[in-house]
Amino acid sequence: MSVLSSLTPALATIAQQIGHAVEIEFTRYLIGAAGVAVLYWLIQRWIEPRRIQAGKASFADRRREFRRSVETIFVFSLVNLLTFAMFRAGWLPVNRGAPDIGIMVAQIIAMVIMHDAWFYWMHRSLHLKVLFRRAHATHHVSRTPTSWAAYSFAPIEAIFESIYVPVMFLIISHIVPIQPWAAFIFLGHQIARNAVGHSGFELAWPGFTRSPLTGWLTTTTHHDLHHTEGRYNFGLYFTWWDRMMGTEHPKYHERFDAVAVRPEVVTNRVDLA
Ligand SMILES: [Zn+2]
Ligand SMILES: [Zn+2]
């Protein structure tokens, strides 16, 4: 009885913390996925020529992507609990004083580069026959993805997608204590790039993929090609790993140009007529 009565408040605290983590993750997902969906709907008249695929995702597709994403949020929240526990145990030193802009920027860059490397290799592993059906096929049901697919993962993939966070925080915080704003901005950047990458519309300007100034950044076409063909373009934020490992889609530039350059060609034709 005494064990039970001492367990009850502990369980209540854990339940409360899971609830809080779900709230944070759901808000982050909603701002990213719904934010992109609403914004693109508002400007659809202008961006319609930038639609990457000829086909459109159905309402059922969006509903499935949303449902799967909500399941993922629960898994992410459990991993968050682990991160919070590590913070409380003092394993993840945090800067509680005034923010240091230099360290903050350095930490954001480090987090983005580390996440990109983790994602590339984790993602390539998920495409191995032994893992694909169980862990990654759920995400690839979206052949014509929408921003709602940002978290559309099977539970096993959801664990792989989120477990890098506590590990990365552990590494970074032992070099220099984590700046809370660096973590906040990194997590905001992550969902924004994820939602845009699944949006189905290419809004980057012509020449983006070939320019030395911007070609190292992935585009929506980059990830959209991964959803239609699967064998190429495993990267997340940068094209580095795909180019280094020879996994960039051989027609990436042509496919990008077909969407990004076409509207100008069409407009010129209309102007000439
Ligand atoms: Zn995807
Ligand atoms: Zn994949």
Short mmCIF file of C-alpha atoms and ligand atoms in Angstrom, two decimals:
data_model
loop_
_atom_site.label_atom_id
_atom_site.label_comp_id
_atom_site.label_asym_id
_atom_site.label_seq_id
_atom_site.Cartn_x
_atom_site.Cartn_y
_atom_site.Cartn_z
CA MET A 1 0.00 0.00 0.00
CA SER A 2 2.77 2.41 0.94
CA VAL A 3 4.64 1.59 -2.27
CA LEU A 4 1.44 2.27 -4.23
CA SER A 5 0.80 5.56 -2.47
CA SER A 6 4.35 6.72 -3.11
CA LEU A 7 4.09 5.64 -6.77
CA THR A 8 0.85 7.55 -7.43
CA PRO A 9 2.31 11.09 -7.22
CA ALA A 10 5.32 9.97 -9.32
CA LEU A 11 3.00 8.54 -12.02
CA ALA A 12 0.88 11.71 -11.90
CA THR A 13 4.02 13.83 -12.44
CA ILE A 14 5.14 11.66 -15.38
CA ALA A 15 1.64 11.84 -16.92
CA GLN A 16 1.67 15.62 -16.48
CA GLN A 17 5.08 15.88 -18.13
CA ILE A 18 4.00 13.68 -21.05
CA GLY A 19 0.93 15.90 -21.45
CA HIS A 20 3.12 19.00 -21.47
CA ALA A 21 5.53 17.46 -24.01
CA VAL A 22 2.60 16.46 -26.28
CA GLU A 23 1.31 20.04 -26.07
CA ILE A 24 4.71 21.47 -27.12
CA GLU A 25 5.26 18.96 -29.96
CA PHE A 26 1.70 19.30 -31.26
CA THR A 27 1.95 23.11 -31.29
CA ARG A 28 5.27 22.93 -33.15
CA TYR A 29 3.81 20.53 -35.73
CA LEU A 30 0.64 22.58 -36.15
CA ILE A 31 2.51 25.86 -36.65
CA GLY A 32 4.74 24.21 -39.29
CA ALA A 33 2.31 21.95 -41.15
CA ALA A 34 -0.83 24.09 -40.89
CA GLY A 35 1.19 27.31 -41.29
CA VAL A 36 2.60 26.16 -44.66
CA ALA A 37 -0.77 24.68 -45.76
CA VAL A 38 -2.66 27.92 -44.98
CA LEU A 39 0.03 30.21 -46.41
CA TYR A 40 0.24 28.22 -49.67
CA TRP A 41 -3.56 28.12 -49.90
CA LEU A 42 -3.67 31.92 -49.58
CA ILE A 43 -1.14 32.38 -52.39
CA GLN A 44 -2.26 29.39 -54.52
CA ARG A 45 -3.14 31.61 -57.50
CA TRP A 46 0.49 32.66 -57.81
CA ILE A 47 2.18 29.40 -56.92
CA GLU A 48 0.04 26.99 -58.96
CA PRO A 49 2.63 26.94 -61.83
CA ARG A 50 5.18 25.87 -59.22
CA ARG A 51 3.32 22.66 -58.37
CA ILE A 52 5.98 19.92 -58.65
CA GLN A 53 3.77 16.96 -59.55
CA ALA A 54 0.90 16.88 -62.03
CA GLY A 55 -1.30 14.98 -59.56
CA LYS A 56 -2.75 16.40 -56.35
CA ALA A 57 -2.90 14.86 -52.89
CA SER A 58 -6.44 14.02 -51.77
CA PHE A 59 -8.19 14.93 -48.53
CA ALA A 60 -7.79 11.28 -47.46
CA ASP A 61 -4.01 11.62 -47.99
CA ARG A 62 -3.89 14.68 -45.75
CA ARG A 63 -6.03 12.98 -43.10
CA ARG A 64 -3.73 9.92 -43.11
CA GLU A 65 -0.61 12.12 -42.87
CA PHE A 66 -2.15 14.07 -39.97
CA ARG A 67 -3.18 10.90 -38.11
CA ARG A 68 0.28 9.37 -38.48
CA SER A 69 1.89 12.65 -37.39
CA VAL A 70 -0.23 12.73 -34.22
CA GLU A 71 0.99 9.21 -33.38
CA THR A 72 4.56 10.40 -33.97
CA ILE A 73 3.99 13.33 -31.59
CA PHE A 74 3.32 10.82 -28.78
CA VAL A 75 6.60 9.02 -29.52
CA PHE A 76 8.50 12.33 -29.74
CA SER A 77 6.99 13.31 -26.38
CA LEU A 78 8.34 10.16 -24.72
CA VAL A 79 11.81 10.93 -26.12
CA ASN A 80 11.40 14.54 -24.90
CA LEU A 81 10.75 13.14 -21.45
CA LEU A 82 14.16 11.51 -21.59
CA THR A 83 15.72 14.84 -22.63
CA PHE A 84 13.94 16.69 -19.76
CA ALA A 85 15.10 14.00 -17.31
CA MET A 86 18.69 14.49 -18.51
CA PHE A 87 18.35 18.26 -18.00
CA ARG A 88 17.01 17.76 -14.49
CA ALA A 89 19.76 15.28 -13.65
CA GLY A 90 22.31 17.93 -14.61
CA TRP A 91 23.66 15.91 -17.55
CA LEU A 92 22.89 18.70 -20.02
CA PRO A 93 24.46 21.94 -18.78
CA VAL A 94 22.36 24.97 -19.79
CA ASN A 95 23.33 28.63 -19.87
CA ARG A 96 20.84 30.26 -17.50
CA GLY A 97 22.41 33.71 -17.76
CA ALA A 98 22.16 36.31 -20.52
CA PRO A 99 22.30 34.80 -24.04
CA ASP A 100 25.68 34.89 -25.79
CA ILE A 101 24.91 35.61 -29.45
CA GLY A 102 28.22 34.21 -30.77
CA ILE A 103 27.84 30.90 -28.93
CA MET A 104 24.15 30.77 -29.82
CA VAL A 105 24.84 31.11 -33.59
CA ALA A 106 27.69 28.56 -33.39
CA GLN A 107 25.41 26.11 -31.57
CA ILE A 108 22.57 26.54 -34.10
CA ILE A 109 25.00 25.87 -37.00
CA ALA A 110 26.47 22.84 -35.18
CA MET A 111 22.98 21.44 -34.44
CA VAL A 112 21.80 21.84 -38.04
CA ILE A 113 24.96 20.23 -39.50
CA MET A 114 24.85 17.38 -36.96
CA HIS A 115 21.15 16.75 -37.58
CA ASP A 116 21.72 16.73 -41.35
CA ALA A 117 24.50 14.11 -41.03
CA TRP A 118 22.43 12.00 -38.64
CA PHE A 119 19.38 12.21 -40.91
CA TYR A 120 21.26 11.23 -44.08
CA TRP A 121 22.74 8.04 -42.61
CA MET A 122 19.67 7.14 -40.57
CA HIS A 123 17.49 7.67 -43.66
CA ARG A 124 19.76 5.55 -45.88
CA SER A 125 19.68 2.79 -43.27
CA LEU A 126 15.87 2.92 -43.20
CA HIS A 127 15.94 2.18 -46.94
CA LEU A 128 17.74 -1.13 -46.34
CA LYS A 129 15.44 -4.06 -47.13
CA VAL A 130 15.58 -5.32 -43.55
CA LEU A 131 14.23 -2.03 -42.12
CA PHE A 132 12.19 -0.43 -44.90
CA ARG A 133 8.84 -2.19 -44.57
CA ARG A 134 8.72 -2.08 -40.80
CA ALA A 135 10.15 1.39 -40.24
CA HIS A 136 9.98 3.64 -43.29
CA ALA A 137 7.23 2.42 -45.68
CA THR A 138 4.66 4.48 -43.75
CA HIS A 139 6.39 7.72 -44.71
CA HIS A 140 6.61 6.62 -48.36
CA VAL A 141 2.87 5.97 -48.62
CA SER A 142 2.83 9.71 -49.41
CA ARG A 143 3.80 9.61 -53.09
CA THR A 144 2.47 13.17 -53.47
CA PRO A 145 3.36 14.57 -50.06
CA THR A 146 1.85 17.63 -48.38
CA SER A 147 3.13 19.67 -45.44
CA TRP A 148 0.99 17.43 -43.17
CA ALA A 149 3.43 14.56 -43.94
CA ALA A 150 6.15 16.30 -41.90
CA TYR A 151 5.79 13.78 -39.04
CA SER A 152 4.05 10.96 -40.93
CA PHE A 153 6.24 8.15 -39.61
CA ALA A 154 5.88 4.62 -38.27
CA PRO A 155 6.63 4.49 -34.49
CA ILE A 156 10.08 2.91 -35.08
CA GLU A 157 11.05 5.70 -37.48
CA ALA A 158 9.70 8.27 -35.00
CA ILE A 159 12.20 6.94 -32.42
CA PHE A 160 15.08 7.13 -34.92
CA GLU A 161 13.97 10.62 -35.98
CA SER A 162 14.00 12.02 -32.43
CA ILE A 163 16.65 10.11 -30.47
CA TYR A 164 19.45 12.27 -31.89
CA VAL A 165 18.12 15.28 -29.90
CA PRO A 166 19.22 14.14 -26.39
CA VAL A 167 22.45 12.68 -27.82
CA MET A 168 23.25 15.88 -29.73
CA PHE A 169 22.41 18.07 -26.71
CA LEU A 170 24.67 15.86 -24.58
CA ILE A 171 27.63 16.33 -26.96
CA ILE A 172 27.11 20.09 -27.48
CA SER A 173 26.39 20.97 -23.86
CA HIS A 174 29.66 19.35 -22.76
CA ILE A 175 31.63 21.61 -25.10
CA VAL A 176 29.80 24.73 -23.88
CA PRO A 177 26.47 24.92 -21.96
CA ILE A 178 23.44 24.97 -24.26
CA GLN A 179 21.92 28.35 -25.04
CA PRO A 180 18.13 27.81 -24.70
CA TRP A 181 17.47 30.06 -27.70
CA ALA A 182 19.79 27.93 -29.86
CA ALA A 183 17.68 24.84 -29.09
CA PHE A 184 14.45 26.79 -29.68
CA ILE A 185 15.59 28.21 -33.05
CA PHE A 186 17.01 24.85 -34.18
CA LEU A 187 13.71 23.08 -33.42
CA GLY A 188 11.74 25.84 -35.20
CA HIS A 189 14.03 25.60 -38.25
CA GLN A 190 13.63 21.82 -38.26
CA ILE A 191 9.82 21.83 -38.53
CA ALA A 192 9.78 24.77 -40.99
CA ARG A 193 12.21 23.07 -43.41
CA ASN A 194 10.39 19.77 -42.96
CA ALA A 195 6.93 21.24 -43.72
CA VAL A 196 8.21 23.24 -46.73
CA GLY A 197 10.13 20.19 -48.02
CA HIS A 198 6.88 18.21 -48.17
CA SER A 199 4.73 21.07 -49.48
CA GLY A 200 4.64 19.94 -53.13
CA PHE A 201 5.45 23.43 -54.47
CA GLU A 202 8.89 24.65 -55.56
CA LEU A 203 9.31 28.29 -54.57
CA ALA A 204 13.10 28.58 -55.01
CA TRP A 205 14.20 30.82 -57.86
CA PRO A 206 15.60 29.63 -61.21
CA GLY A 207 19.29 28.69 -60.98
CA PHE A 208 19.04 27.88 -57.24
CA THR A 209 20.30 24.29 -57.51
CA ARG A 210 23.24 25.13 -59.81
CA SER A 211 24.55 28.25 -58.03
CA PRO A 212 27.57 27.80 -55.71
CA LEU A 213 25.82 30.23 -53.32
CA THR A 214 22.62 28.18 -52.91
CA GLY A 215 23.14 24.78 -54.58
CA TRP A 216 24.29 23.23 -51.28
CA LEU A 217 20.82 23.75 -49.81
CA THR A 218 18.10 21.19 -50.53
CA THR A 219 14.89 22.29 -52.23
CA THR A 220 11.33 20.98 -52.10
CA THR A 221 11.95 19.31 -55.49
CA HIS A 222 14.89 17.47 -53.89
CA HIS A 223 12.74 15.74 -51.27
CA ASP A 224 9.70 15.44 -53.55
CA LEU A 225 11.84 13.36 -55.94
CA HIS A 226 12.73 11.14 -52.99
CA HIS A 227 9.01 10.51 -52.41
CA THR A 228 8.30 9.68 -56.05
CA GLU A 229 11.39 7.58 -56.77
CA GLY A 230 12.85 6.56 -53.39
CA ARG A 231 16.35 5.60 -54.54
CA TYR A 232 17.90 9.08 -54.48
CA ASN A 233 18.05 12.28 -52.41
CA PHE A 234 18.29 11.06 -48.81
CA GLY A 235 19.56 14.39 -47.45
CA LEU A 236 17.62 16.81 -45.27
CA TYR A 237 18.97 20.39 -45.22
CA PHE A 238 22.05 20.14 -47.44
CA THR A 239 22.98 18.42 -50.69
CA TRP A 240 26.52 17.61 -49.42
CA TRP A 241 26.02 14.01 -48.37
CA ASP A 242 24.04 12.99 -51.45
CA ARG A 243 26.70 14.53 -53.71
CA MET A 244 29.57 12.99 -51.74
CA MET A 245 27.97 9.53 -51.67
CA GLY A 246 26.66 9.62 -55.26
CA THR A 247 22.99 9.40 -54.24
CA GLU A 248 21.72 12.65 -55.75
CA HIS A 249 19.01 12.09 -58.36
CA PRO A 250 20.75 12.16 -61.78
CA LYS A 251 18.05 14.47 -63.14
CA TYR A 252 17.69 16.67 -60.04
CA HIS A 253 18.64 19.92 -61.81
CA GLU A 254 16.46 19.16 -64.84
CA ARG A 255 13.45 18.33 -62.65
CA PHE A 256 13.99 21.51 -60.64
CA ASP A 257 14.32 23.60 -63.82
CA ALA A 258 11.15 22.02 -65.21
CA VAL A 259 9.22 23.55 -62.29
CA ALA A 260 11.20 26.68 -61.46
CA VAL A 261 12.02 27.84 -64.99
CA ARG A 262 8.80 26.79 -66.70
CA PRO A 263 6.61 29.59 -65.25
CA GLU A 264 8.83 32.30 -66.77
CA VAL A 265 8.79 30.47 -70.13
CA VAL A 266 5.00 30.26 -69.94
CA THR A 267 4.71 33.95 -68.94
CA ASN A 268 6.99 34.97 -71.84
CA ARG A 269 4.83 32.97 -74.21
CA VAL A 270 1.71 34.67 -72.89
CA ASP A 271 3.40 38.09 -73.14
CA LEU A 272 4.48 37.41 -76.72
CA ALA A 273 0.96 36.31 -77.66
ZN ZN B 1 9.53 12.91 -46.62
ZN ZN B 2 12.90 7.66 -47.55
#
